[in-house]
Short mmCIF file of C-alpha atoms in Angstrom, two decimals:
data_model
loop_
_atom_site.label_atom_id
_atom_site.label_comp_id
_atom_site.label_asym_id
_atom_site.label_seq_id
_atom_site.Cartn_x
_atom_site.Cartn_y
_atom_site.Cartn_z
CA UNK A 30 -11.67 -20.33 -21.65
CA UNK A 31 -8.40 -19.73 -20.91
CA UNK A 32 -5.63 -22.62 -20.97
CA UNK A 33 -4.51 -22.13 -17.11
CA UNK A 34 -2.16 -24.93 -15.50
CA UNK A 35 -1.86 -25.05 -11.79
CA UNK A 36 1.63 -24.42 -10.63
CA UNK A 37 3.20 -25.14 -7.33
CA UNK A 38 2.68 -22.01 -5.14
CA UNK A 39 4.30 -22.35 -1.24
CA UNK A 40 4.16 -26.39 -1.83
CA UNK A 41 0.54 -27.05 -3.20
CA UNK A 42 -0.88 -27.57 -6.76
CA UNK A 43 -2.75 -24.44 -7.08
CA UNK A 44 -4.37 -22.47 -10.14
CA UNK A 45 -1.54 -19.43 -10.90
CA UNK A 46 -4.95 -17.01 -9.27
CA UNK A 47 -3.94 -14.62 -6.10
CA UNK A 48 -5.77 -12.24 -4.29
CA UNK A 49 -3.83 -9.05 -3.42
CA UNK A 50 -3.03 -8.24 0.21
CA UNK A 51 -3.80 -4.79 0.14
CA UNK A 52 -3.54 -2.69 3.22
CA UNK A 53 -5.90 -2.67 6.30
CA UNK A 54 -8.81 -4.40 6.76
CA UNK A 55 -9.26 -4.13 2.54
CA UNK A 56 -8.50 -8.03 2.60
CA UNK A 57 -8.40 -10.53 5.10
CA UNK A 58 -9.76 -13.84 6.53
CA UNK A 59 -13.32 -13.98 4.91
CA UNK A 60 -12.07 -12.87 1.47
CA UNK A 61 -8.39 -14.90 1.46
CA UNK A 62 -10.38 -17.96 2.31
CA UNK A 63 -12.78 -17.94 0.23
CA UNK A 64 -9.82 -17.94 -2.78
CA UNK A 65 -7.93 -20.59 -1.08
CA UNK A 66 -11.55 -23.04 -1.23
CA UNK A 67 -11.16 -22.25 -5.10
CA UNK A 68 -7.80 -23.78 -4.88
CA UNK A 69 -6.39 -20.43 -5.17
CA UNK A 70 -4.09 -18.03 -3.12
CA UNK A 71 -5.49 -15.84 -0.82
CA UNK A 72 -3.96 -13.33 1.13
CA UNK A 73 -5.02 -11.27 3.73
CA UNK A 74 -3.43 -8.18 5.07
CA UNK A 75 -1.48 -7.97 8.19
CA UNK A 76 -1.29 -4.58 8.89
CA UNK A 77 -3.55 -3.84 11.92
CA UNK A 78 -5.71 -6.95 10.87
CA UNK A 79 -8.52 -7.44 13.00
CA UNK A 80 -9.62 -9.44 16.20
CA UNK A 81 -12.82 -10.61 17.72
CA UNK A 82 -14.11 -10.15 21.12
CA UNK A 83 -15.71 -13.64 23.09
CA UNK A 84 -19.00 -12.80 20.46
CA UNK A 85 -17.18 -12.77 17.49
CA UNK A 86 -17.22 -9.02 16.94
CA UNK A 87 -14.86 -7.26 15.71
CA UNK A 88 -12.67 -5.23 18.58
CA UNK A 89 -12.59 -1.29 17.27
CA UNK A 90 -8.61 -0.92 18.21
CA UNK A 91 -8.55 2.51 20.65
CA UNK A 92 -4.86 3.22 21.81
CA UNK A 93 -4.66 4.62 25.79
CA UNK A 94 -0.87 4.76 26.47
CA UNK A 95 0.56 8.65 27.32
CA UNK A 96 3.13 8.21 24.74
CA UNK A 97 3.69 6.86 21.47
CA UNK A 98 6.81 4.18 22.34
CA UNK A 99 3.49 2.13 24.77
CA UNK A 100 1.24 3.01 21.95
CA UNK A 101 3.65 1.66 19.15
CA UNK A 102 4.00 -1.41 21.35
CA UNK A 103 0.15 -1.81 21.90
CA UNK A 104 -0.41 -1.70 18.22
CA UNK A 105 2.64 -4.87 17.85
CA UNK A 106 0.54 -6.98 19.96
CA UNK A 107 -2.69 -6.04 18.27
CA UNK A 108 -1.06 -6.66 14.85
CA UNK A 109 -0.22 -10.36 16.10
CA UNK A 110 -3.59 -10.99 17.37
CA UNK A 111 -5.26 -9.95 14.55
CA UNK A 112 -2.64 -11.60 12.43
CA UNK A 113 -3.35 -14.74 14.12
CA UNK A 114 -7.52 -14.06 13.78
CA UNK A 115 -7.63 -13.91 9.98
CA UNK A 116 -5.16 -16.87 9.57
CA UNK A 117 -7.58 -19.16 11.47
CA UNK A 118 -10.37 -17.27 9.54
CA UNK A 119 -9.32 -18.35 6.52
CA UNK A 120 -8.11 -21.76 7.30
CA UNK A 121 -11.43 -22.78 8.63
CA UNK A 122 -13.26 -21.06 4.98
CA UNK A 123 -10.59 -22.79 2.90
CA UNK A 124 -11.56 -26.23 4.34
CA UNK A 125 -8.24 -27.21 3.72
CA UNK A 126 -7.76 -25.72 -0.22
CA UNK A 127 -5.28 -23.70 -1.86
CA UNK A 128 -3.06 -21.77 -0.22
CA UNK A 129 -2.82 -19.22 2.37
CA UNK A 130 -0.95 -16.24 2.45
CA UNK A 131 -0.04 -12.71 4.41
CA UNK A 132 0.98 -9.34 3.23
CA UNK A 133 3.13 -7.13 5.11
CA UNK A 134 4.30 -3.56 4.93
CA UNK A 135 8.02 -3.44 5.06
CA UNK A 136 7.96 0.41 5.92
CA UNK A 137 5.96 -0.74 8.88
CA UNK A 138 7.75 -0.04 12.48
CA UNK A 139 8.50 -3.82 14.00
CA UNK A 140 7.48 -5.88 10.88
CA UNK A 141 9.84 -7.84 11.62
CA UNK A 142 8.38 -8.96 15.00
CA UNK A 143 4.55 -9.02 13.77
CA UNK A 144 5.82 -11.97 10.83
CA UNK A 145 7.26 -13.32 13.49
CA UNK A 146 4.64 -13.34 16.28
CA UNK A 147 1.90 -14.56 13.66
CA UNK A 148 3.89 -17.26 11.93
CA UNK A 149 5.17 -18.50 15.85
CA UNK A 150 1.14 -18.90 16.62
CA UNK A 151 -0.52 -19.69 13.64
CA UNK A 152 1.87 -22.39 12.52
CA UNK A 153 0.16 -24.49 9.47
CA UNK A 154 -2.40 -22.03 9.26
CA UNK A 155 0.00 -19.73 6.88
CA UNK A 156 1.74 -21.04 3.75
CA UNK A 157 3.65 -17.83 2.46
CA UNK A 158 4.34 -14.10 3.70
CA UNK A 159 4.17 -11.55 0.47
CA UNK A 160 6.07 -8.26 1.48
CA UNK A 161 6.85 -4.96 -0.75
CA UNK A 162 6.67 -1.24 0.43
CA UNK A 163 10.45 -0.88 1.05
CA UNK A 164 13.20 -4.03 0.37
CA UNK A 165 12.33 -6.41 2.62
CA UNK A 166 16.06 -7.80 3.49
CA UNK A 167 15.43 -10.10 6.64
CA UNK A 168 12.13 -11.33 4.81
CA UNK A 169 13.63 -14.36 3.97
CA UNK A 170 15.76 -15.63 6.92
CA UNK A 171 12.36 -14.92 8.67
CA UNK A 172 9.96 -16.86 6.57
CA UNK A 173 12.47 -20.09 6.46
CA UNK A 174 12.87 -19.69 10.42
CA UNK A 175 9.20 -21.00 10.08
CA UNK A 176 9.23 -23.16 7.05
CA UNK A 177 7.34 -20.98 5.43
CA UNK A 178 7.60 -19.68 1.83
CA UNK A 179 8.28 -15.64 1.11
CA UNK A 180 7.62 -13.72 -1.61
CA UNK A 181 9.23 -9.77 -1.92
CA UNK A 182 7.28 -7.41 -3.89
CA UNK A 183 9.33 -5.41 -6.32
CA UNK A 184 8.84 -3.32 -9.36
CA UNK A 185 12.31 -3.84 -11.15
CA UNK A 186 14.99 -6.25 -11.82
CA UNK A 187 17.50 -4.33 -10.58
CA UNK A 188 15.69 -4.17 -6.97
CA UNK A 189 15.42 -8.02 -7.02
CA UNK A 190 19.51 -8.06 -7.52
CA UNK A 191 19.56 -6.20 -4.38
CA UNK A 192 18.29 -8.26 -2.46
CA UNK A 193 19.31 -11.58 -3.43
CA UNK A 194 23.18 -10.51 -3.64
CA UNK A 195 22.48 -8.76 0.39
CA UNK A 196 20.04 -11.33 2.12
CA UNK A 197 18.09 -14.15 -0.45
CA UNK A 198 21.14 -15.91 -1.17
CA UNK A 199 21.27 -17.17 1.58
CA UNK A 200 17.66 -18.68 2.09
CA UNK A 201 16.76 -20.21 -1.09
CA UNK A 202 14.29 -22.84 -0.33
CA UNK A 203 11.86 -20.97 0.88
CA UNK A 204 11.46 -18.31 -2.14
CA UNK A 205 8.13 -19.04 -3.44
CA UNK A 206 7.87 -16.04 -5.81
CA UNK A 207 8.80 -13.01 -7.03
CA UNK A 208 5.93 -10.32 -7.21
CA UNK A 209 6.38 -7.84 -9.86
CA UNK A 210 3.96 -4.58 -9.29
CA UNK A 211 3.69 -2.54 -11.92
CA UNK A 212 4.39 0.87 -9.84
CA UNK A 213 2.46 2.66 -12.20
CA UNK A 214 -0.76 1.16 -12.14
CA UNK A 215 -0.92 -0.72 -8.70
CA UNK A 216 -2.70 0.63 -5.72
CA UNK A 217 -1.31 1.88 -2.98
CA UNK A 218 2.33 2.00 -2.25
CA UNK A 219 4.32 1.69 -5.27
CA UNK A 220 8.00 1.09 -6.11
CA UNK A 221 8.73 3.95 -8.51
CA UNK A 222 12.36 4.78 -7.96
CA UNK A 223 13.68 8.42 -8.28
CA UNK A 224 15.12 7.42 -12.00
CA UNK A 225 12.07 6.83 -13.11
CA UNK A 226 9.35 9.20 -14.56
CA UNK A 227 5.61 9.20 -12.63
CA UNK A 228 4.26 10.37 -16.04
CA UNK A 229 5.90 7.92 -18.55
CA UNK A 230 4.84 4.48 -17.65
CA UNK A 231 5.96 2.14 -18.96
CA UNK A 232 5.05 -1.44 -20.36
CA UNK A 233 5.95 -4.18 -18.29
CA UNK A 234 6.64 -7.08 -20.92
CA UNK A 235 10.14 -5.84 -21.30
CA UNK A 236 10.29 -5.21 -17.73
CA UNK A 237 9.09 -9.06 -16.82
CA UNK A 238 11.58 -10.49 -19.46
CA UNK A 239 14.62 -8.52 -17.56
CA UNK A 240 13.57 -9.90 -14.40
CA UNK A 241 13.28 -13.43 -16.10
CA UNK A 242 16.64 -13.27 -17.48
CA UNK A 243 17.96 -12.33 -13.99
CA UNK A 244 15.87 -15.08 -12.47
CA UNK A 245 17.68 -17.51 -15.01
CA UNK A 246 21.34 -16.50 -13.90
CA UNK A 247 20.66 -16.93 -10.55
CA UNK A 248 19.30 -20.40 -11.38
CA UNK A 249 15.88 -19.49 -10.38
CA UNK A 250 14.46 -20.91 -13.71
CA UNK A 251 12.00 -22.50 -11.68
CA UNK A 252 10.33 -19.39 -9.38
CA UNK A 253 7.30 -17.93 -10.28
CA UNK A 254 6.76 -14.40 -11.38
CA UNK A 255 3.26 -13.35 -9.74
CA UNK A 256 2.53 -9.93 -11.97
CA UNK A 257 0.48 -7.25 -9.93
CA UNK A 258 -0.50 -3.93 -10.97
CA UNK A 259 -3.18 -3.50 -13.79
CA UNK A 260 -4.13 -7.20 -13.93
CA UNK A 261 -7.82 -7.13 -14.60
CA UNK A 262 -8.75 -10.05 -17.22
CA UNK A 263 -6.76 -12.46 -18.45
CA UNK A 264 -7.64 -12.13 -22.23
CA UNK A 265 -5.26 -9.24 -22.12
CA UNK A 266 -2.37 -11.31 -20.64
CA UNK A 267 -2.65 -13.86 -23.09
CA UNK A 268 0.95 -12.94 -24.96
CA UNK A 269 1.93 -13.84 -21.31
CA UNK A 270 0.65 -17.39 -20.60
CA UNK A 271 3.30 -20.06 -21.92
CA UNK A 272 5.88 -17.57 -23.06
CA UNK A 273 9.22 -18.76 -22.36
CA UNK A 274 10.92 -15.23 -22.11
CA UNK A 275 8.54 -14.32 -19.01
CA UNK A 276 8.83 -18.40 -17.88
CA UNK A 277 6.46 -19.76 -15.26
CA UNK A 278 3.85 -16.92 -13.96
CA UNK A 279 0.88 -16.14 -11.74
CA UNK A 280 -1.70 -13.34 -11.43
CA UNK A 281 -2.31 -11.35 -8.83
CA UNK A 282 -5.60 -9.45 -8.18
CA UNK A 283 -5.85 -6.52 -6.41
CA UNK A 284 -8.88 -4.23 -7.16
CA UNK A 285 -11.49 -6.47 -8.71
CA UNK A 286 -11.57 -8.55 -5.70
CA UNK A 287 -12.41 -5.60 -3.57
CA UNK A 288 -16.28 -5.33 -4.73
CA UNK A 289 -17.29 -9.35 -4.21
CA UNK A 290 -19.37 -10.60 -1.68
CA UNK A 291 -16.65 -11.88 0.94
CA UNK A 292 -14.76 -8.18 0.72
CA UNK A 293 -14.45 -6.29 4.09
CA UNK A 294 -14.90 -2.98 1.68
CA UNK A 295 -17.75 -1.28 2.92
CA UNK A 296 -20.97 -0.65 0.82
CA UNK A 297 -20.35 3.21 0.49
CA UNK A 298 -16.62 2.69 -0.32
CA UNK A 299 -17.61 0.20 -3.74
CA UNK A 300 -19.96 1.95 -4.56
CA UNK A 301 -17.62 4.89 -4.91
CA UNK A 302 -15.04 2.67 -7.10
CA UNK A 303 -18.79 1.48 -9.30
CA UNK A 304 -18.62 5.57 -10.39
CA UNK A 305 -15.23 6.25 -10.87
CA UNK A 306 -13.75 7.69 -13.87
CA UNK A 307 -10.62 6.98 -16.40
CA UNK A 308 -8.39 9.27 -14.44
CA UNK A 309 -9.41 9.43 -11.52
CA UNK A 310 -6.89 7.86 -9.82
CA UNK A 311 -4.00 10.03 -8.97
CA UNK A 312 -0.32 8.68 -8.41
CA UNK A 313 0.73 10.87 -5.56
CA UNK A 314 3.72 11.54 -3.22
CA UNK A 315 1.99 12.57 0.16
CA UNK A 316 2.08 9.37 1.91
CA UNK A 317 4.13 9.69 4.91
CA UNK A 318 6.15 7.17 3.67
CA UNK A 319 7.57 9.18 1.26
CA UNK A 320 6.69 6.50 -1.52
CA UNK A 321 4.67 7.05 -4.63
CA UNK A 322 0.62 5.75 -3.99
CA UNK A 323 -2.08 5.35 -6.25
CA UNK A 324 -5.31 6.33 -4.78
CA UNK A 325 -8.89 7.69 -5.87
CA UNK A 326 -9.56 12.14 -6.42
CA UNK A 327 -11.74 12.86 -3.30
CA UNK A 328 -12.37 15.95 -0.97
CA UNK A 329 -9.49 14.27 1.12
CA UNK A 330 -6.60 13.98 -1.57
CA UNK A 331 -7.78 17.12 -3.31
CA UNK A 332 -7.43 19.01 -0.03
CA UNK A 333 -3.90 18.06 -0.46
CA UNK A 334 -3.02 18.68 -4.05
CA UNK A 335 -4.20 21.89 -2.98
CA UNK A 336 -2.49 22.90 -0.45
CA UNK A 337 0.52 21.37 -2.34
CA UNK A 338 -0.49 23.60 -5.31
CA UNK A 339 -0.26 26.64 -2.86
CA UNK A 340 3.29 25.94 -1.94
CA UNK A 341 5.44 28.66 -1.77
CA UNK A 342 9.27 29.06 -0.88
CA UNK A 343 11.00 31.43 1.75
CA UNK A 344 13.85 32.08 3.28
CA UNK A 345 15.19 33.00 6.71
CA UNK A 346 17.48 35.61 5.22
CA UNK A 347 16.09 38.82 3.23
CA UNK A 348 17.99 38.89 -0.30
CA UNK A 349 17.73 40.28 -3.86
CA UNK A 350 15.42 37.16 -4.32
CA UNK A 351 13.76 36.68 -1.57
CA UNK A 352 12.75 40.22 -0.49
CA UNK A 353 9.35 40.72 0.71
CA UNK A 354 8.91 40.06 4.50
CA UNK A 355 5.99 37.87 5.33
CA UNK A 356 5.22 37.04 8.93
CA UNK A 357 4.41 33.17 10.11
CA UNK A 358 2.86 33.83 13.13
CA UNK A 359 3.56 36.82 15.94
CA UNK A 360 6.75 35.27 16.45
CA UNK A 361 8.66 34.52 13.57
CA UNK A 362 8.64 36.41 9.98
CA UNK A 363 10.46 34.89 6.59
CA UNK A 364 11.04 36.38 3.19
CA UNK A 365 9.41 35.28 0.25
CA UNK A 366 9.73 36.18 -3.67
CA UNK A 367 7.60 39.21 -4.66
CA UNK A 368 5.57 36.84 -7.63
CA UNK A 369 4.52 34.81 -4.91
CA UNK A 370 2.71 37.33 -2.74
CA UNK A 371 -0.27 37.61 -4.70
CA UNK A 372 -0.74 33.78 -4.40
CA UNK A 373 -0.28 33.59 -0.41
CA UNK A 374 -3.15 36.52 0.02
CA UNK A 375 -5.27 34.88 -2.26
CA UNK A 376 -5.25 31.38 0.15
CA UNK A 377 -5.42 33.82 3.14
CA UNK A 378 -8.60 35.78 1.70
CA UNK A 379 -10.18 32.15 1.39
CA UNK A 380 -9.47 31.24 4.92
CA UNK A 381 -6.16 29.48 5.03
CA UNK A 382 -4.68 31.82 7.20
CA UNK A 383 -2.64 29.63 9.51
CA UNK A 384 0.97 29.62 7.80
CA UNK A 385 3.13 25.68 7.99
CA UNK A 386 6.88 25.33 7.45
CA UNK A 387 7.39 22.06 5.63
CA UNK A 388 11.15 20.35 6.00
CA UNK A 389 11.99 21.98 2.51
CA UNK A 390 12.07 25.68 3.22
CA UNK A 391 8.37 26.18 1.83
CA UNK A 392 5.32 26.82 3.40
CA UNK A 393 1.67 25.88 2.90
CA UNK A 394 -1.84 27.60 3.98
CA UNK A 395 -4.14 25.14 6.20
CA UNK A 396 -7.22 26.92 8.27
CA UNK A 397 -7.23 26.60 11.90
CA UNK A 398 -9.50 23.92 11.54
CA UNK A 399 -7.29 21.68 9.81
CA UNK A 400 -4.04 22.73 11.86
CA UNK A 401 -5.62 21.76 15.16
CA UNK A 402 -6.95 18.38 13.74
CA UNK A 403 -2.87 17.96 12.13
CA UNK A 404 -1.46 18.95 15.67
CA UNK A 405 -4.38 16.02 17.44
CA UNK A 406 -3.28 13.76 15.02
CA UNK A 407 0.64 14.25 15.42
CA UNK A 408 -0.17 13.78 19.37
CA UNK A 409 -1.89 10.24 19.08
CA UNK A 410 0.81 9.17 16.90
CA UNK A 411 1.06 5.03 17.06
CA UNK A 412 4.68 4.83 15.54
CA UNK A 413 3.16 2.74 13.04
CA UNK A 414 6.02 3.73 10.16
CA UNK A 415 10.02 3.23 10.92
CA UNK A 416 9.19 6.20 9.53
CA UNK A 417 6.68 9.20 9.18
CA UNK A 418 7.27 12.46 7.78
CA UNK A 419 4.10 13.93 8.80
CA UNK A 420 4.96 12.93 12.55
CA UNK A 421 8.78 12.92 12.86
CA UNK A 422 8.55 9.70 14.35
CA UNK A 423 11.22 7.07 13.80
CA UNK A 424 11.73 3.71 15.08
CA UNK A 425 15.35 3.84 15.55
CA UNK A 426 15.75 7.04 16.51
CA UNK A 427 12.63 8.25 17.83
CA UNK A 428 12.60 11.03 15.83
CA UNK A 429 13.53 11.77 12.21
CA UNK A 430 15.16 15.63 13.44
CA UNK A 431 13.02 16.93 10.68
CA UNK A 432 9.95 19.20 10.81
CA UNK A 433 6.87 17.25 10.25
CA UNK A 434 5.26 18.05 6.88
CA UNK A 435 2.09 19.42 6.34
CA UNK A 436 1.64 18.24 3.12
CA UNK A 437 1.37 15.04 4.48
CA UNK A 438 -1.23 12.89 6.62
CA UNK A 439 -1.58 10.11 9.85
CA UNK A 440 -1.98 7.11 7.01
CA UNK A 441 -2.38 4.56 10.32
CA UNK A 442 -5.80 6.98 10.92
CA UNK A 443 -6.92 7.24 7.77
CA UNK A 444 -6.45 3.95 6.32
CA UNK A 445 -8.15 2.15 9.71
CA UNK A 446 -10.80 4.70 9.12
CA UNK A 447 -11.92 3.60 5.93
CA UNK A 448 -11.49 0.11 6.88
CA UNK A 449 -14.10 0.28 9.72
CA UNK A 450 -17.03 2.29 7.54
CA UNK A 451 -15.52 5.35 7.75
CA UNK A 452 -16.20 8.19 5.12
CA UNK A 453 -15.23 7.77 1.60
CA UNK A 454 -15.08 11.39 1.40
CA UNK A 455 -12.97 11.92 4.25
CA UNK A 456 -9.85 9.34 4.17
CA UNK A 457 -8.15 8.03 1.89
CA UNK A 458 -8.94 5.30 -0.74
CA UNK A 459 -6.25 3.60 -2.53
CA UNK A 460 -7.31 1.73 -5.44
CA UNK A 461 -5.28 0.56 -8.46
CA UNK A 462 -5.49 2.75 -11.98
CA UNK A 463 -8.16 0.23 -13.28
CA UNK A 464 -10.68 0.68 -10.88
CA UNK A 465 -12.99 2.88 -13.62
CA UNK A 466 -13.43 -0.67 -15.24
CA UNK A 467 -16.05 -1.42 -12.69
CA UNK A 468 -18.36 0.37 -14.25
CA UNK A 469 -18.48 -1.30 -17.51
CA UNK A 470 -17.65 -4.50 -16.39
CA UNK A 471 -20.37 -6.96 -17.25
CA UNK A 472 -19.75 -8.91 -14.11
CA UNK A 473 -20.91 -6.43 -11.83
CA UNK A 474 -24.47 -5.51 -13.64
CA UNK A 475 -26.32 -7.74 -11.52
CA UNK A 476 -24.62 -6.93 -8.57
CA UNK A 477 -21.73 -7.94 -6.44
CA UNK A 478 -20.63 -11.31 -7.12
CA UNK A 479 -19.09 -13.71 -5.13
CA UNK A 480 -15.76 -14.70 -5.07
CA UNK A 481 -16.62 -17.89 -6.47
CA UNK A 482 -18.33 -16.19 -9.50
CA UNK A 483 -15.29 -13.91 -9.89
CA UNK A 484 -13.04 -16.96 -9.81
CA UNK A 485 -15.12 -18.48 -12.53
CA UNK A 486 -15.42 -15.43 -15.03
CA UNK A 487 -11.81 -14.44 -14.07
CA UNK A 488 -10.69 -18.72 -15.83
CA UNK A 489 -13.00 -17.71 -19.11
CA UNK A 490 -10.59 -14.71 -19.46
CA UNK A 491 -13.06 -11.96 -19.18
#
């Protein structure tokens, strides 16, 4: 067993044990309650959560409004309501334990108002809002609004500095935590700033002390740090636990949680993360967000490594370089280098004849197929991002001015997809770089275990 101490999490005595938010429908009422009953954290996601109809099914979100302002606002009010669902979800499955908690996507268009809308109708139902994928500034003037705690998501000291010196300041009381993620072996979104290298991770003790020591000027002694990314057991955290250069700590879980009994993964999607591979998740830059993900090597992401792969440049003006013309389409022709003409009749030859500009003076080689789905998805945009390079759209502006990339994808689509059964071939599944442990973890030999069970094996440190 190993030596564990509760700590005070959002103003309870609760085991230092918390479920990862994760994006939609990958955590939410059933599975964030059933941690809370262990007198743990749960923490469901509030990105497009779902809602029930009068029979307590779940209501497939379709979008009807002509243009994507009324369909952004549609999905707001759907984000609320299904906010407000899983929090009473997992109050009634807690029976009153541990703690409650929501995750938010910063990057999301009107986050602001969907904390907001939740916390304003589901007041005592949720104990602390967890928030990363961008710097969450007004985080914490929100959360206290409410009496409720917040915890920002970073992956650096130096991010944390940001935002207490612009916004936390200000709104101490509430700061329950601070989340590190370890952006390069979470899931999903990840904070890896342009300084540092995708290839050459690094460890995160050092990493953890620096934000300690930082935490400690700022007389903050007493905060949490809730590590995230990679945490799998804790006999490999041990160094960790009771170390006073890290200070006071909790764990979060992301991926192992995802194949228990309470998860809203579907059957097809863990049994996919049962077979994967060391390696076999790939830390990407397609999101729309424009952020660094982690996610698992399908048809779906492989389509677009390829096509990235098959990236050429052009330009608009013929030159010494740039001298062999090469039409786009019947209207418009472009110059690319003479090396590179070999490689764009190659992709034609295998049927990727329809030519994309990309915002960065490249094109890419889709087939027809693929462009007309790009153009259907680009027309049922939601405005789910404050902003998407693969649709232009922009909160603020309404439109980024760029040319949507090609390279990129509808993530609202994709990740709802997967959430509601869809194919594990055809969408996109983020999963954290541990995720080939499933299949020689011992837990999982006779099955998928409850939360409960995981709970349990997760205190013996295995």
């Amino acid at each position: 067993m190993i030596k564990l101490d509760p700590i005070m999490i959002s103003g309870k005595e609760v085991l230092p044990l918390i479920e990862g938010g994760k994006g939609i429908n990958v955590s939410n009422g059933s599975s964030s309650g059933a941690w809370a009953k262990e007198n743990c954290v749960g923490t469901f996601s509030g990105v497009s959560p779902d809602f029930y109809d009068e029979n307590g099914s779940v209501v497939i979100q379709e979008y009807h409004s002509k243009n994507r302002l009324e369909r952004h606002e549609e999905m707001v009010q759907n984000a609320i309501k299904g906010g407000i669902a899983q929090a009473q979800v997992a109050h009634e499955i807690s029976g009153g334990n541990g703690r409650i908690h929501m995750n938010m996507l910063w990057e999301l268009a009107d986050s602001e108002r969907i904390i907001e809308g939740v916390l304003e109708k589901a007041k005592g139902l949720i104990h602390g809002v967890t928030c990363g994928a961008g710097l969450p500034y007004h985080l914490g003037e929100l959360a206290s609004k409410f009496g409720v705690y917040y915890y920002p998501i970073v992956s650096s000291a130096r991010a944390f500095q940001v935002l207490w010196k612009r916004a936390y300041s200000k709104f101490t009381e509430f700061l329950g935590g601070v989340v590190y993620e370890d952006p390069w072996l979470a899931g999903g979104h990840n904070g890896l700033s342009n300084a540092e290298n995708p290839n050459e991770p690094q460890k995160p003790y050092a990493r953890l002390v620096e934000l300690r020591q930082v935490l400690n000027k700022l007389n903050l002694s007493n905060i949490p740090i809730i590590i995230a990314g990679g945490v799998w057991n804790l006999d490999e955290w041990k160094d960790y636990i009771n170390n006073p250069e890290i200070g006071k700590i909790a764990f979060q879980f992301g991926t192992r949680p995802m194949i228990t009994k309470e998860s809203p993964v579907s059957e097809a999607w863990q049994k996919v993360m049962m077979q994967v591979k060391k390696g076999d998740v790939i830390l990407q830059r397609f999101s729309p967000t424009g952020f660094f993900s982690s996610a698992i090597r399908n048809s779906f992401l492989q389509k677009l490594i390829n096509r990235k792969n098959g990236e050429i440049p052009y330009s608009k003006e013929q030159n010494e370089e740039f001298a062999l013309e090469f039409p786009l389409n019947e209207y418009k022709t472009v110059y690319i280098k003479a090396d590179d003409a070999a490689k764009a009749e190659k992709q034609i030859r295998a049927g990727f004849t329809s030519v994309q500009e990309t915002p960065d003076k490249t094109i890419v080689f889709m087939t027809p197929d693929e462009v007309k789905q790009m153009k259907n998805d680009r027309a049922n945009c939601l405005g789910c991002l404050s902003q998407c390079q693969f649709s232009t759209w922009s909160k603020a502006e309404g439109t980024t001015g760029k040319l949507p990339d090609p390279r990129s994808y509808c993530i609202h689509k994709t990740l709802y997809d997967i959430g509601h059964n869809g194919s594990v071939k055809d969408n996109l599944l983020f999963a954290g770089h541990h995720v080939y442990r499933f299949a020689t973890d011992p837990l999982y030999r006779e099955g998928v275990p409850t939360v409960k069970k995981l709970i349990e094996t997760i205190l013996t440190g295995k």
